[in-house]
Amino acid sequence: MRQQHQNGYYVIKSMSLACFLIRKGFNLLKVDDSIQDPRKKVFLFEDTPELQRAITEFTQNLKRKRGY
């Protein structure tokens, strides 16, 4: 699950992560077509330390569920 930083935005390619962040109260700033695959969408959030912590929480929970 690779994300990208872009002009103060954090670009998320995973819908499950985007939904997790929205449920945690983060504002979805924009949904756009993926440059790599126009059939897919990307989700833009403001890149903040709080967002980074929430993403870490999500990935740790995911690893725990998968048994890593």
N, CA, C and O atoms as a Tripos MOL2 file, in Angstrom:
@<TRIPOS>MOLECULE
protein
  272   271    68     0     0
PROTEIN
NO_CHARGES

@<TRIPOS>ATOM
      1 N           0.8490   -1.1690    0.0000 N.3       1 MET1
      2 CA          0.0000    0.0000    0.0000 C.3       1 MET1
      3 C           0.8980    1.2360    0.0000 C.2       1 MET1
      4 O           1.3220    1.7000    1.0580 O.2       1 MET1
      5 N           1.1790    1.7580   -1.1690 N.am      2 ARG2
      6 CA          2.0580    2.9180   -1.2650 C.3       2 ARG2
      7 C           1.2320    4.1760   -1.4500 C.2       2 ARG2
      8 O           0.3130    4.2260   -2.2680 O.2       2 ARG2
      9 N           1.5780    5.1820   -0.6760 N.am      3 GLN3
     10 CA          0.9330    6.4760   -0.8070 C.3       3 GLN3
     11 C           1.9930    7.4870   -1.2340 C.2       3 GLN3
     12 O           3.1890    7.2030   -1.1880 O.2       3 GLN3
     13 N           1.5520    8.6400   -1.6390 N.am      4 GLN4
     14 CA          2.4720    9.6610   -2.1050 C.3       4 GLN4
     15 C           2.1470   10.9950   -1.4490 C.2       4 GLN4
     16 O           0.9920   11.3090   -1.1600 O.2       4 GLN4
     17 N           3.2000   11.7640   -1.2270 N.am      5 HIS5
     18 CA          3.0330   13.1260   -0.7390 C.3       5 HIS5
     19 C           3.0710   14.0360   -1.9620 C.2       5 HIS5
     20 O           3.9150   13.8710   -2.8430 O.2       5 HIS5
     21 N           2.1640   14.9860   -2.0080 N.am      6 GLN6
     22 CA          2.0880   15.8480   -3.1780 C.3       6 GLN6
     23 C           1.5440   17.2170   -2.7760 C.2       6 GLN6
     24 O           0.3640   17.3480   -2.4510 O.2       6 GLN6
     25 N           2.3950   18.2250   -2.7980 N.am      7 ASN7
     26 CA          1.9700   19.6070   -2.5510 C.3       7 ASN7
     27 C           1.1430   19.7710   -1.2840 C.2       7 ASN7
     28 O           0.1020   20.4270   -1.3080 O.2       7 ASN7
     29 N           1.5920   19.1850   -0.1790 N.am      8 GLY8
     30 CA          0.8660   19.3120    1.0730 C.3       8 GLY8
     31 C          -0.3000   18.3470    1.2180 C.2       8 GLY8
     32 O          -0.9840   18.3330    2.2420 O.2       8 GLY8
     33 N          -0.5200   17.5450    0.1910 N.am      9 TYR9
     34 CA         -1.5690   16.5300    0.2210 C.3       9 TYR9
     35 C          -0.9400   15.1610    0.4120 C.2       9 TYR9
     36 O           0.2220   14.9320    0.0780 O.2       9 TYR9
     37 N          -1.7390   14.2650    0.9570 N.am     10 TYR10
     38 CA         -1.3350   12.8730    1.0420 C.3      10 TYR10
     39 C          -2.2710   12.1160    0.1190 C.2      10 TYR10
     40 O          -3.4840   12.1100    0.3310 O.2      10 TYR10
     41 N          -1.7200   11.4810   -0.9020 N.am     11 VAL11
     42 CA         -2.5050   10.7940   -1.9170 C.3      11 VAL11
     43 C          -2.6330    9.3250   -1.5160 C.2      11 VAL11
     44 O          -1.6320    8.6330   -1.3340 O.2      11 VAL11
     45 N          -3.8550    8.8650   -1.3820 N.am     12 ILE12
     46 CA         -4.1390    7.5070   -0.9350 C.3      12 ILE12
     47 C          -4.7880    6.7420   -2.0800 C.2      12 ILE12
     48 O          -5.7170    7.2270   -2.7260 O.2      12 ILE12
     49 N          -4.2820    5.5450   -2.3170 N.am     13 LYS13
     50 CA         -4.8320    4.7200   -3.3940 C.3      13 LYS13
     51 C          -5.7900    3.6620   -2.8700 C.2      13 LYS13
     52 O          -6.5000    3.0330   -3.6550 O.2      13 LYS13
     53 N          -5.8210    3.4580   -1.5850 N.am     14 SER14
     54 CA         -6.6370    2.4090   -0.9790 C.3      14 SER14
     55 C          -7.9690    2.9730   -0.4900 C.2      14 SER14
     56 O          -8.0070    3.8750    0.3470 O.2      14 SER14
     57 N          -9.0650    2.4250   -1.0290 N.am     15 MET15
     58 CA        -10.3780    2.8910   -0.5860 C.3      15 MET15
     59 C         -10.6100    2.5320    0.8790 C.2      15 MET15
     60 O         -11.2280    3.3020    1.6140 O.2      15 MET15
     61 N         -10.1210    1.3700    1.3100 N.am     16 SER16
     62 CA        -10.3340    0.9850    2.7130 C.3      16 SER16
     63 C          -9.6140    1.9370    3.6580 C.2      16 SER16
     64 O         -10.1560    2.2800    4.7090 O.2      16 SER16
     65 N          -8.4130    2.3690    3.3100 N.am     17 LEU17
     66 CA         -7.7050    3.3450    4.1330 C.3      17 LEU17
     67 C          -8.4270    4.6870    4.1040 C.2      17 LEU17
     68 O          -8.5750    5.3280    5.1440 O.2      17 LEU17
     69 N          -8.8760    5.1170    2.9400 N.am     18 ALA18
     70 CA         -9.6080    6.3890    2.8350 C.3      18 ALA18
     71 C         -10.8650    6.3560    3.7080 C.2      18 ALA18
     72 O         -11.1620    7.3320    4.3970 O.2      18 ALA18
     73 N         -11.5990    5.2540    3.6870 N.am     19 CYS19
     74 CA        -12.8100    5.1250    4.5180 C.3      19 CYS19
     75 C         -12.4580    5.1570    6.0030 C.2      19 CYS19
     76 O         -13.1580    5.7830    6.8000 O.2      19 CYS19
     77 N         -11.3680    4.4780    6.3700 N.am     20 PHE20
     78 CA        -10.8990    4.4860    7.7570 C.3      20 PHE20
     79 C         -10.6150    5.9160    8.2160 C.2      20 PHE20
     80 O         -11.0270    6.3170    9.3040 O.2      20 PHE20
     81 N          -9.9160    6.6730    7.3900 N.am     21 LEU21
     82 CA         -9.5540    8.0500    7.7460 C.3      21 LEU21
     83 C         -10.7930    8.9390    7.8630 C.2      21 LEU21
     84 O         -10.8810    9.7760    8.7620 O.2      21 LEU21
     85 N         -11.7350    8.7540    6.9630 N.am     22 ILE22
     86 CA        -12.9750    9.5400    7.0270 C.3      22 ILE22
     87 C         -13.7350    9.2150    8.3120 C.2      22 ILE22
     88 O         -14.2500   10.1160    8.9740 O.2      22 ILE22
     89 N         -13.8050    7.9250    8.6660 N.am     23 ARG23
     90 CA        -14.4790    7.5410    9.9180 C.3      23 ARG23
     91 C         -13.7660    8.1190   11.1330 C.2      23 ARG23
     92 O         -14.3990    8.3780   12.1560 O.2      23 ARG23
     93 N         -12.4480    8.3250   11.0300 N.am     24 LYS24
     94 CA        -11.6740    8.9100   12.1380 C.3      24 LYS24
     95 C         -11.8170   10.4290   12.1800 C.2      24 LYS24
     96 O         -11.2870   11.0700   13.0870 O.2      24 LYS24
     97 N         -12.5270   11.0190   11.2090 N.am     25 GLY25
     98 CA        -12.7890   12.4510   11.2280 C.3      25 GLY25
     99 C         -11.9250   13.2990   10.3150 C.2      25 GLY25
    100 O         -12.0010   14.5270   10.3550 O.2      25 GLY25
    101 N         -11.1040   12.6610    9.4930 N.am     26 PHE26
    102 CA        -10.2780   13.4320    8.5580 C.3      26 PHE26
    103 C         -11.1200   13.8290    7.3510 C.2      26 PHE26
    104 O         -11.9760   13.0710    6.8940 O.2      26 PHE26
    105 N         -10.8620   15.0240    6.8500 N.am     27 ASN27
    106 CA        -11.6160   15.5410    5.7090 C.3      27 ASN27
    107 C         -11.0100   15.0650    4.4020 C.2      27 ASN27
    108 O          -9.8210   15.2590    4.1480 O.2      27 ASN27
    109 N         -11.8290   14.4480    3.5860 N.am     28 LEU28
    110 CA        -11.4300   14.0740    2.2370 C.3      28 LEU28
    111 C         -11.4780   15.3470    1.3980 C.2      28 LEU28
    112 O         -12.5400   15.9470    1.2300 O.2      28 LEU28
    113 N         -10.3310   15.7550    0.8730 N.am     29 LEU29
    114 CA        -10.2720   17.0130    0.1350 C.3      29 LEU29
    115 C         -10.6610   16.8640   -1.3240 C.2      29 LEU29
    116 O         -11.2530   17.7610   -1.9230 O.2      29 LEU29
    117 N         -10.3140   15.7040   -1.8870 N.am     30 LYS30
    118 CA        -10.5730   15.5420   -3.3140 C.3      30 LYS30
    119 C         -10.4740   14.0710   -3.6850 C.2      30 LYS30
    120 O          -9.6740   13.3260   -3.1190 O.2      30 LYS30
    121 N         -11.2900   13.6690   -4.6350 N.am     31 VAL31
    122 CA        -11.1800   12.3530   -5.2630 C.3      31 VAL31
    123 C         -10.8240   12.6220   -6.7120 C.2      31 VAL31
    124 O         -11.4620   13.4470   -7.3670 O.2      31 VAL31
    125 N          -9.8140   11.9330   -7.2180 N.am     32 ASP32
    126 CA         -9.3450   12.1890   -8.5760 C.3      32 ASP32
    127 C          -9.0470   10.8700   -9.2710 C.2      32 ASP32
    128 O          -8.9140    9.8350   -8.6170 O.2      32 ASP32
    129 N          -8.9430   10.9050  -10.5850 N.am     33 ASP33
    130 CA         -8.5140    9.7260  -11.3280 C.3      33 ASP33
    131 C          -7.0380    9.4810  -11.0740 C.2      33 ASP33
    132 O          -6.2520   10.4210  -10.9500 O.2      33 ASP33
    133 N          -6.6700    8.2140  -10.9990 N.am     34 SER34
    134 CA         -5.2760    7.8440  -10.8400 C.3      34 SER34
    135 C          -4.5210    8.1290  -12.1370 C.2      34 SER34
    136 O          -5.0190    7.8440  -13.2250 O.2      34 SER34
    137 N          -3.3360    8.6850  -12.0190 N.am     35 ILE35
    138 CA         -2.5110    8.9480  -13.1990 C.3      35 ILE35
    139 C          -2.0360    7.6260  -13.7940 C.2      35 ILE35
    140 O          -1.9880    7.4710  -15.0140 O.2      35 ILE35
    141 N          -1.6820    6.6650  -12.9230 N.am     36 GLN36
    142 CA         -1.1820    5.3780  -13.3970 C.3      36 GLN36
    143 C          -2.2750    4.5310  -14.0460 C.2      36 GLN36
    144 O          -2.0080    3.8030  -15.0020 O.2      36 GLN36
    145 N          -3.4910    4.6200  -13.5390 N.am     37 ASP37
    146 CA         -4.5930    3.8180  -14.0580 C.3      37 ASP37
    147 C          -5.8830    4.6340  -13.9590 C.2      37 ASP37
    148 O          -6.5180    4.6640  -12.9050 O.2      37 ASP37
    149 N          -6.2690    5.2930  -15.0470 N.am     38 PRO38
    150 CA         -7.4420    6.1780  -15.0260 C.3      38 PRO38
    151 C          -8.7490    5.4800  -14.6400 C.2      38 PRO38
    152 O          -9.7370    6.1520  -14.3430 O.2      38 PRO38
    153 N          -8.7700    4.1340  -14.6380 N.am     39 ARG39
    154 CA         -9.9690    3.4110  -14.2180 C.3      39 ARG39
    155 C         -10.1080    3.4190  -12.7010 C.2      39 ARG39
    156 O         -11.1680    3.0940  -12.1660 O.2      39 ARG39
    157 N          -9.0280    3.7920  -12.0090 N.am     40 LYS40
    158 CA         -9.0300    3.8070  -10.5410 C.3      40 LYS40
    159 C          -9.0330    5.2390  -10.0240 C.2      40 LYS40
    160 O          -8.7250    6.1820  -10.7520 O.2      40 LYS40
    161 N          -9.3860    5.3770   -8.7580 N.am     41 LYS41
    162 CA         -9.4360    6.6890   -8.1100 C.3      41 LYS41
    163 C          -8.3430    6.7990   -7.0610 C.2      41 LYS41
    164 O          -7.8530    5.7940   -6.5460 O.2      41 LYS41
    165 N          -7.9690    8.0350   -6.7510 N.am     42 VAL42
    166 CA         -7.0860    8.3300   -5.6260 C.3      42 VAL42
    167 C          -7.8110    9.3230   -4.7310 C.2      42 VAL42
    168 O          -8.6850   10.0650   -5.1780 O.2      42 VAL42
    169 N          -7.4300    9.3200   -3.4540 N.am     43 PHE43
    170 CA         -8.1080   10.1180   -2.4370 C.3      43 PHE43
    171 C          -7.0860   11.0450   -1.7990 C.2      43 PHE43
    172 O          -6.0520   10.5850   -1.3160 O.2      43 PHE43
    173 N          -7.3620   12.3470   -1.7920 N.am     44 LEU44
    174 CA         -6.4210   13.3290   -1.2740 C.3      44 LEU44
    175 C          -6.8720   13.8490    0.0820 C.2      44 LEU44
    176 O          -8.0190   14.2540    0.2700 O.2      44 LEU44
    177 N          -5.9310   13.8250    1.0200 N.am     45 PHE45
    178 CA         -6.1290   14.3380    2.3710 C.3      45 PHE45
    179 C          -5.0220   15.3390    2.6580 C.2      45 PHE45
    180 O          -3.9510   15.2740    2.0550 O.2      45 PHE45
    181 N          -5.2740   16.2600    3.5700 N.am     46 GLU46
    182 CA         -4.2190   17.1640    4.0150 C.3      46 GLU46
    183 C          -3.1790   16.3550    4.7780 C.2      46 GLU46
    184 O          -3.5190   15.5870    5.6780 O.2      46 GLU46
    185 N          -1.9080   16.5300    4.4160 N.am     47 ASP47
    186 CA         -0.8160   15.7840    5.0490 C.3      47 ASP47
    187 C          -0.4560   16.4410    6.3760 C.2      47 ASP47
    188 O           0.1530   17.5100    6.4030 O.2      47 ASP47
    189 N          -0.8360   15.7950    7.4740 N.am     48 THR48
    190 CA         -0.5650   16.3160    8.8160 C.3      48 THR48
    191 C           0.0380   15.2040    9.6700 C.2      48 THR48
    192 O          -0.0810   14.0300    9.3220 O.2      48 THR48
    193 N           0.6800   15.5550   10.7780 N.am     49 PRO49
    194 CA          1.1900   14.5250   11.6890 C.3      49 PRO49
    195 C           0.0690   13.6080   12.2120 C.2      49 PRO49
    196 O           0.2880   12.4130   12.4070 O.2      49 PRO49
    197 N          -1.1150   14.1610   12.4360 N.am     50 GLU50
    198 CA         -2.2390   13.3580   12.9030 C.3      50 GLU50
    199 C          -2.6490   12.3280   11.8500 C.2      50 GLU50
    200 O          -2.9570   11.1820   12.1770 O.2      50 GLU50
    201 N          -2.6490   12.7450   10.5960 N.am     51 LEU51
    202 CA         -2.9680   11.8270    9.5070 C.3      51 LEU51
    203 C          -1.9330   10.7100    9.4490 C.2      51 LEU51
    204 O          -2.2840    9.5420    9.2810 O.2      51 LEU51
    205 N          -0.6670   11.0650    9.5880 N.am     52 GLN52
    206 CA          0.4020   10.0600    9.5670 C.3      52 GLN52
    207 C           0.2100    9.0410   10.6810 C.2      52 GLN52
    208 O           0.4060    7.8450   10.4660 O.2      52 GLN52
    209 N          -0.1690    9.4970   11.8560 N.am     53 ARG53
    210 CA         -0.4040    8.5820   12.9800 C.3      53 ARG53
    211 C          -1.5850    7.6510   12.6950 C.2      53 ARG53
    212 O          -1.5300    6.4610   13.0040 O.2      53 ARG53
    213 N          -2.6360    8.1890   12.1130 N.am     54 ALA54
    214 CA         -3.8070    7.3700   11.7900 C.3      54 ALA54
    215 C          -3.4560    6.3280   10.7250 C.2      54 ALA54
    216 O          -3.9280    5.1930   10.7930 O.2      54 ALA54
    217 N          -2.6450    6.7000    9.7580 N.am     55 ILE55
    218 CA         -2.2200    5.7480    8.7260 C.3      55 ILE55
    219 C          -1.3730    4.6400    9.3550 C.2      55 ILE55
    220 O          -1.5150    3.4700    8.9990 O.2      55 ILE55
    221 N          -0.5030    5.0040   10.2800 N.am     56 THR56
    222 CA          0.3010    4.0080   10.9930 C.3      56 THR56
    223 C          -0.6040    3.0620   11.7750 C.2      56 THR56
    224 O          -0.3910    1.8500   11.7740 O.2      56 THR56
    225 N          -1.6100    3.6150   12.4380 N.am     57 GLU57
    226 CA         -2.5710    2.7900   13.1770 C.3      57 GLU57
    227 C          -3.2610    1.7990   12.2410 C.2      57 GLU57
    228 O          -3.3940    0.6190   12.5670 O.2      57 GLU57
    229 N          -3.6990    2.2810   11.0820 N.am     58 PHE58
    230 CA         -4.3770    1.4280   10.1030 C.3      58 PHE58
    231 C          -3.4630    0.3030    9.6340 C.2      58 PHE58
    232 O          -3.8810   -0.8540    9.5870 O.2      58 PHE58
    233 N          -2.2310    0.6270    9.2900 N.am     59 THR59
    234 CA         -1.3140   -0.3970    8.7730 C.3      59 THR59
    235 C          -0.9420   -1.4030    9.8670 C.2      59 THR59
    236 O          -0.7940   -2.5920    9.5830 O.2      59 THR59
    237 N          -0.7900   -0.9480   11.0960 N.am     60 GLN60
    238 CA         -0.4960   -1.8740   12.1910 C.3      60 GLN60
    239 C          -1.6710   -2.8150   12.4350 C.2      60 GLN60
    240 O          -1.4720   -4.0110   12.6460 O.2      60 GLN60
    241 N          -2.8840   -2.2900   12.4070 N.am     61 ASN61
    242 CA         -4.0750   -3.1300   12.5680 C.3      61 ASN61
    243 C          -4.1830   -4.1430   11.4330 C.2      61 ASN61
    244 O          -4.5390   -5.3000   11.6590 O.2      61 ASN61
    245 N          -3.8800   -3.7120   10.2300 N.am     62 LEU62
    246 CA         -3.9320   -4.5910    9.0710 C.3      62 LEU62
    247 C          -2.9070   -5.7180    9.1950 C.2      62 LEU62
    248 O          -3.2110   -6.8740    8.9020 O.2      62 LEU62
    249 N          -1.7020   -5.3770    9.6260 N.am     63 LYS63
    250 CA         -0.6530   -6.3900    9.8030 C.3      63 LYS63
    251 C          -1.0600   -7.3860   10.8860 C.2      63 LYS63
    252 O          -0.8400   -8.5890   10.7440 O.2      63 LYS63
    253 N          -1.6490   -6.8840   11.9610 N.am     64 ARG64
    254 CA         -2.0830   -7.7470   13.0460 C.3      64 ARG64
    255 C          -3.1520   -8.7320   12.5640 C.2      64 ARG64
    256 O          -3.1150   -9.9160   12.9000 O.2      64 ARG64
    257 N          -4.1010   -8.2270   11.7760 N.am     65 LYS65
    258 CA         -5.1610   -9.0770   11.2510 C.3      65 LYS65
    259 C          -4.6070  -10.1460   10.3160 C.2      65 LYS65
    260 O          -5.1060  -11.2710   10.2860 O.2      65 LYS65
    261 N          -3.5770   -9.7930    9.5550 N.am     66 ARG66
    262 CA         -2.9980  -10.7360    8.5990 C.3      66 ARG66
    263 C          -1.9350  -11.6340    9.2330 C.2      66 ARG66
    264 O          -1.4230  -12.5570    8.5980 O.2      66 ARG66
    265 N          -1.6160  -11.3510   10.4820 N.am     67 GLY67
    266 CA         -0.6590  -12.1980   11.1940 C.3      67 GLY67
    267 C           0.7950  -11.9170   10.9050 C.2      67 GLY67
    268 O           1.6330  -12.8100   11.0330 O.2      67 GLY67
    269 N           1.1180  -10.6850   10.5130 N.am     68 TYR68
    270 CA          2.5260  -10.3110   10.2570 C.3      68 TYR68
    271 C           3.2220   -9.9480   11.5410 C.2      68 TYR68
    272 O           4.4050   -9.6090   11.5270 O.2      68 TYR68
@<TRIPOS>BOND
     1     1     2 1
     2     2     3 1
     3     3     4 2
     4     3     5 am
     5     5     6 1
     6     6     7 1
     7     7     8 2
     8     7     9 am
     9     9    10 1
    10    10    11 1
    11    11    12 2
    12    11    13 am
    13    13    14 1
    14    14    15 1
    15    15    16 2
    16    15    17 am
    17    17    18 1
    18    18    19 1
    19    19    20 2
    20    19    21 am
    21    21    22 1
    22    22    23 1
    23    23    24 2
    24    23    25 am
    25    25    26 1
    26    26    27 1
    27    27    28 2
    28    27    29 am
    29    29    30 1
    30    30    31 1
    31    31    32 2
    32    31    33 am
    33    33    34 1
    34    34    35 1
    35    35    36 2
    36    35    37 am
    37    37    38 1
    38    38    39 1
    39    39    40 2
    40    39    41 am
    41    41    42 1
    42    42    43 1
    43    43    44 2
    44    43    45 am
    45    45    46 1
    46    46    47 1
    47    47    48 2
    48    47    49 am
    49    49    50 1
    50    50    51 1
    51    51    52 2
    52    51    53 am
    53    53    54 1
    54    54    55 1
    55    55    56 2
    56    55    57 am
    57    57    58 1
    58    58    59 1
    59    59    60 2
    60    59    61 am
    61    61    62 1
    62    62    63 1
    63    63    64 2
    64    63    65 am
    65    65    66 1
    66    66    67 1
    67    67    68 2
    68    67    69 am
    69    69    70 1
    70    70    71 1
    71    71    72 2
    72    71    73 am
    73    73    74 1
    74    74    75 1
    75    75    76 2
    76    75    77 am
    77    77    78 1
    78    78    79 1
    79    79    80 2
    80    79    81 am
    81    81    82 1
    82    82    83 1
    83    83    84 2
    84    83    85 am
    85    85    86 1
    86    86    87 1
    87    87    88 2
    88    87    89 am
    89    89    90 1
    90    90    91 1
    91    91    92 2
    92    91    93 am
    93    93    94 1
    94    94    95 1
    95    95    96 2
    96    95    97 am
    97    97    98 1
    98    98    99 1
    99    99   100 2
   100    99   101 am
   101   101   102 1
   102   102   103 1
   103   103   104 2
   104   103   105 am
   105   105   106 1
   106   106   107 1
   107   107   108 2
   108   107   109 am
   109   109   110 1
   110   110   111 1
   111   111   112 2
   112   111   113 am
   113   113   114 1
   114   114   115 1
   115   115   116 2
   116   115   117 am
   117   117   118 1
   118   118   119 1
   119   119   120 2
   120   119   121 am
   121   121   122 1
   122   122   123 1
   123   123   124 2
   124   123   125 am
   125   125   126 1
   126   126   127 1
   127   127   128 2
   128   127   129 am
   129   129   130 1
   130   130   131 1
   131   131   132 2
   132   131   133 am
   133   133   134 1
   134   134   135 1
   135   135   136 2
   136   135   137 am
   137   137   138 1
   138   138   139 1
   139   139   140 2
   140   139   141 am
   141   141   142 1
   142   142   143 1
   143   143   144 2
   144   143   145 am
   145   145   146 1
   146   146   147 1
   147   147   148 2
   148   147   149 am
   149   149   150 1
   150   150   151 1
   151   151   152 2
   152   151   153 am
   153   153   154 1
   154   154   155 1
   155   155   156 2
   156   155   157 am
   157   157   158 1
   158   158   159 1
   159   159   160 2
   160   159   161 am
   161   161   162 1
   162   162   163 1
   163   163   164 2
   164   163   165 am
   165   165   166 1
   166   166   167 1
   167   167   168 2
   168   167   169 am
   169   169   170 1
   170   170   171 1
   171   171   172 2
   172   171   173 am
   173   173   174 1
   174   174   175 1
   175   175   176 2
   176   175   177 am
   177   177   178 1
   178   178   179 1
   179   179   180 2
   180   179   181 am
   181   181   182 1
   182   182   183 1
   183   183   184 2
   184   183   185 am
   185   185   186 1
   186   186   187 1
   187   187   188 2
   188   187   189 am
   189   189   190 1
   190   190   191 1
   191   191   192 2
   192   191   193 am
   193   193   194 1
   194   194   195 1
   195   195   196 2
   196   195   197 am
   197   197   198 1
   198   198   199 1
   199   199   200 2
   200   199   201 am
   201   201   202 1
   202   202   203 1
   203   203   204 2
   204   203   205 am
   205   205   206 1
   206   206   207 1
   207   207   208 2
   208   207   209 am
   209   209   210 1
   210   210   211 1
   211   211   212 2
   212   211   213 am
   213   213   214 1
   214   214   215 1
   215   215   216 2
   216   215   217 am
   217   217   218 1
   218   218   219 1
   219   219   220 2
   220   219   221 am
   221   221   222 1
   222   222   223 1
   223   223   224 2
   224   223   225 am
   225   225   226 1
   226   226   227 1
   227   227   228 2
   228   227   229 am
   229   229   230 1
   230   230   231 1
   231   231   232 2
   232   231   233 am
   233   233   234 1
   234   234   235 1
   235   235   236 2
   236   235   237 am
   237   237   238 1
   238   238   239 1
   239   239   240 2
   240   239   241 am
   241   241   242 1
   242   242   243 1
   243   243   244 2
   244   243   245 am
   245   245   246 1
   246   246   247 1
   247   247   248 2
   248   247   249 am
   249   249   250 1
   250   250   251 1
   251   251   252 2
   252   251   253 am
   253   253   254 1
   254   254   255 1
   255   255   256 2
   256   255   257 am
   257   257   258 1
   258   258   259 1
   259   259   260 2
   260   259   261 am
   261   261   262 1
   262   262   263 1
   263   263   264 2
   264   263   265 am
   265   265   266 1
   266   266   267 1
   267   267   268 2
   268   267   269 am
   269   269   270 1
   270   270   271 1
   271   271   272 2
@<TRIPOS>SUBSTRUCTURE
     1 MET1         2 RESIDUE 1 A MET
     2 ARG2         6 RESIDUE 1 A ARG
     3 GLN3        10 RESIDUE 1 A GLN
     4 GLN4        14 RESIDUE 1 A GLN
     5 HIS5        18 RESIDUE 1 A HIS
     6 GLN6        22 RESIDUE 1 A GLN
     7 ASN7        26 RESIDUE 1 A ASN
     8 GLY8        30 RESIDUE 1 A GLY
     9 TYR9        34 RESIDUE 1 A TYR
    10 TYR10       38 RESIDUE 1 A TYR
    11 VAL11       42 RESIDUE 1 A VAL
    12 ILE12       46 RESIDUE 1 A ILE
    13 LYS13       50 RESIDUE 1 A LYS
    14 SER14       54 RESIDUE 1 A SER
    15 MET15       58 RESIDUE 1 A MET
    16 SER16       62 RESIDUE 1 A SER
    17 LEU17       66 RESIDUE 1 A LEU
    18 ALA18       70 RESIDUE 1 A ALA
    19 CYS19       74 RESIDUE 1 A CYS
    20 PHE20       78 RESIDUE 1 A PHE
    21 LEU21       82 RESIDUE 1 A LEU
    22 ILE22       86 RESIDUE 1 A ILE
    23 ARG23       90 RESIDUE 1 A ARG
    24 LYS24       94 RESIDUE 1 A LYS
    25 GLY25       98 RESIDUE 1 A GLY
    26 PHE26      102 RESIDUE 1 A PHE
    27 ASN27      106 RESIDUE 1 A ASN
    28 LEU28      110 RESIDUE 1 A LEU
    29 LEU29      114 RESIDUE 1 A LEU
    30 LYS30      118 RESIDUE 1 A LYS
    31 VAL31      122 RESIDUE 1 A VAL
    32 ASP32      126 RESIDUE 1 A ASP
    33 ASP33      130 RESIDUE 1 A ASP
    34 SER34      134 RESIDUE 1 A SER
    35 ILE35      138 RESIDUE 1 A ILE
    36 GLN36      142 RESIDUE 1 A GLN
    37 ASP37      146 RESIDUE 1 A ASP
    38 PRO38      150 RESIDUE 1 A PRO
    39 ARG39      154 RESIDUE 1 A ARG
    40 LYS40      158 RESIDUE 1 A LYS
    41 LYS41      162 RESIDUE 1 A LYS
    42 VAL42      166 RESIDUE 1 A VAL
    43 PHE43      170 RESIDUE 1 A PHE
    44 LEU44      174 RESIDUE 1 A LEU
    45 PHE45      178 RESIDUE 1 A PHE
    46 GLU46      182 RESIDUE 1 A GLU
    47 ASP47      186 RESIDUE 1 A ASP
    48 THR48      190 RESIDUE 1 A THR
    49 PRO49      194 RESIDUE 1 A PRO
    50 GLU50      198 RESIDUE 1 A GLU
    51 LEU51      202 RESIDUE 1 A LEU
    52 GLN52      206 RESIDUE 1 A GLN
    53 ARG53      210 RESIDUE 1 A ARG
    54 ALA54      214 RESIDUE 1 A ALA
    55 ILE55      218 RESIDUE 1 A ILE
    56 THR56      222 RESIDUE 1 A THR
    57 GLU57      226 RESIDUE 1 A GLU
    58 PHE58      230 RESIDUE 1 A PHE
    59 THR59      234 RESIDUE 1 A THR
    60 GLN60      238 RESIDUE 1 A GLN
    61 ASN61      242 RESIDUE 1 A ASN
    62 LEU62      246 RESIDUE 1 A LEU
    63 LYS63      250 RESIDUE 1 A LYS
    64 ARG64      254 RESIDUE 1 A ARG
    65 LYS65      258 RESIDUE 1 A LYS
    66 ARG66      262 RESIDUE 1 A ARG
    67 GLY67      266 RESIDUE 1 A GLY
    68 TYR68      270 RESIDUE 1 A TYR
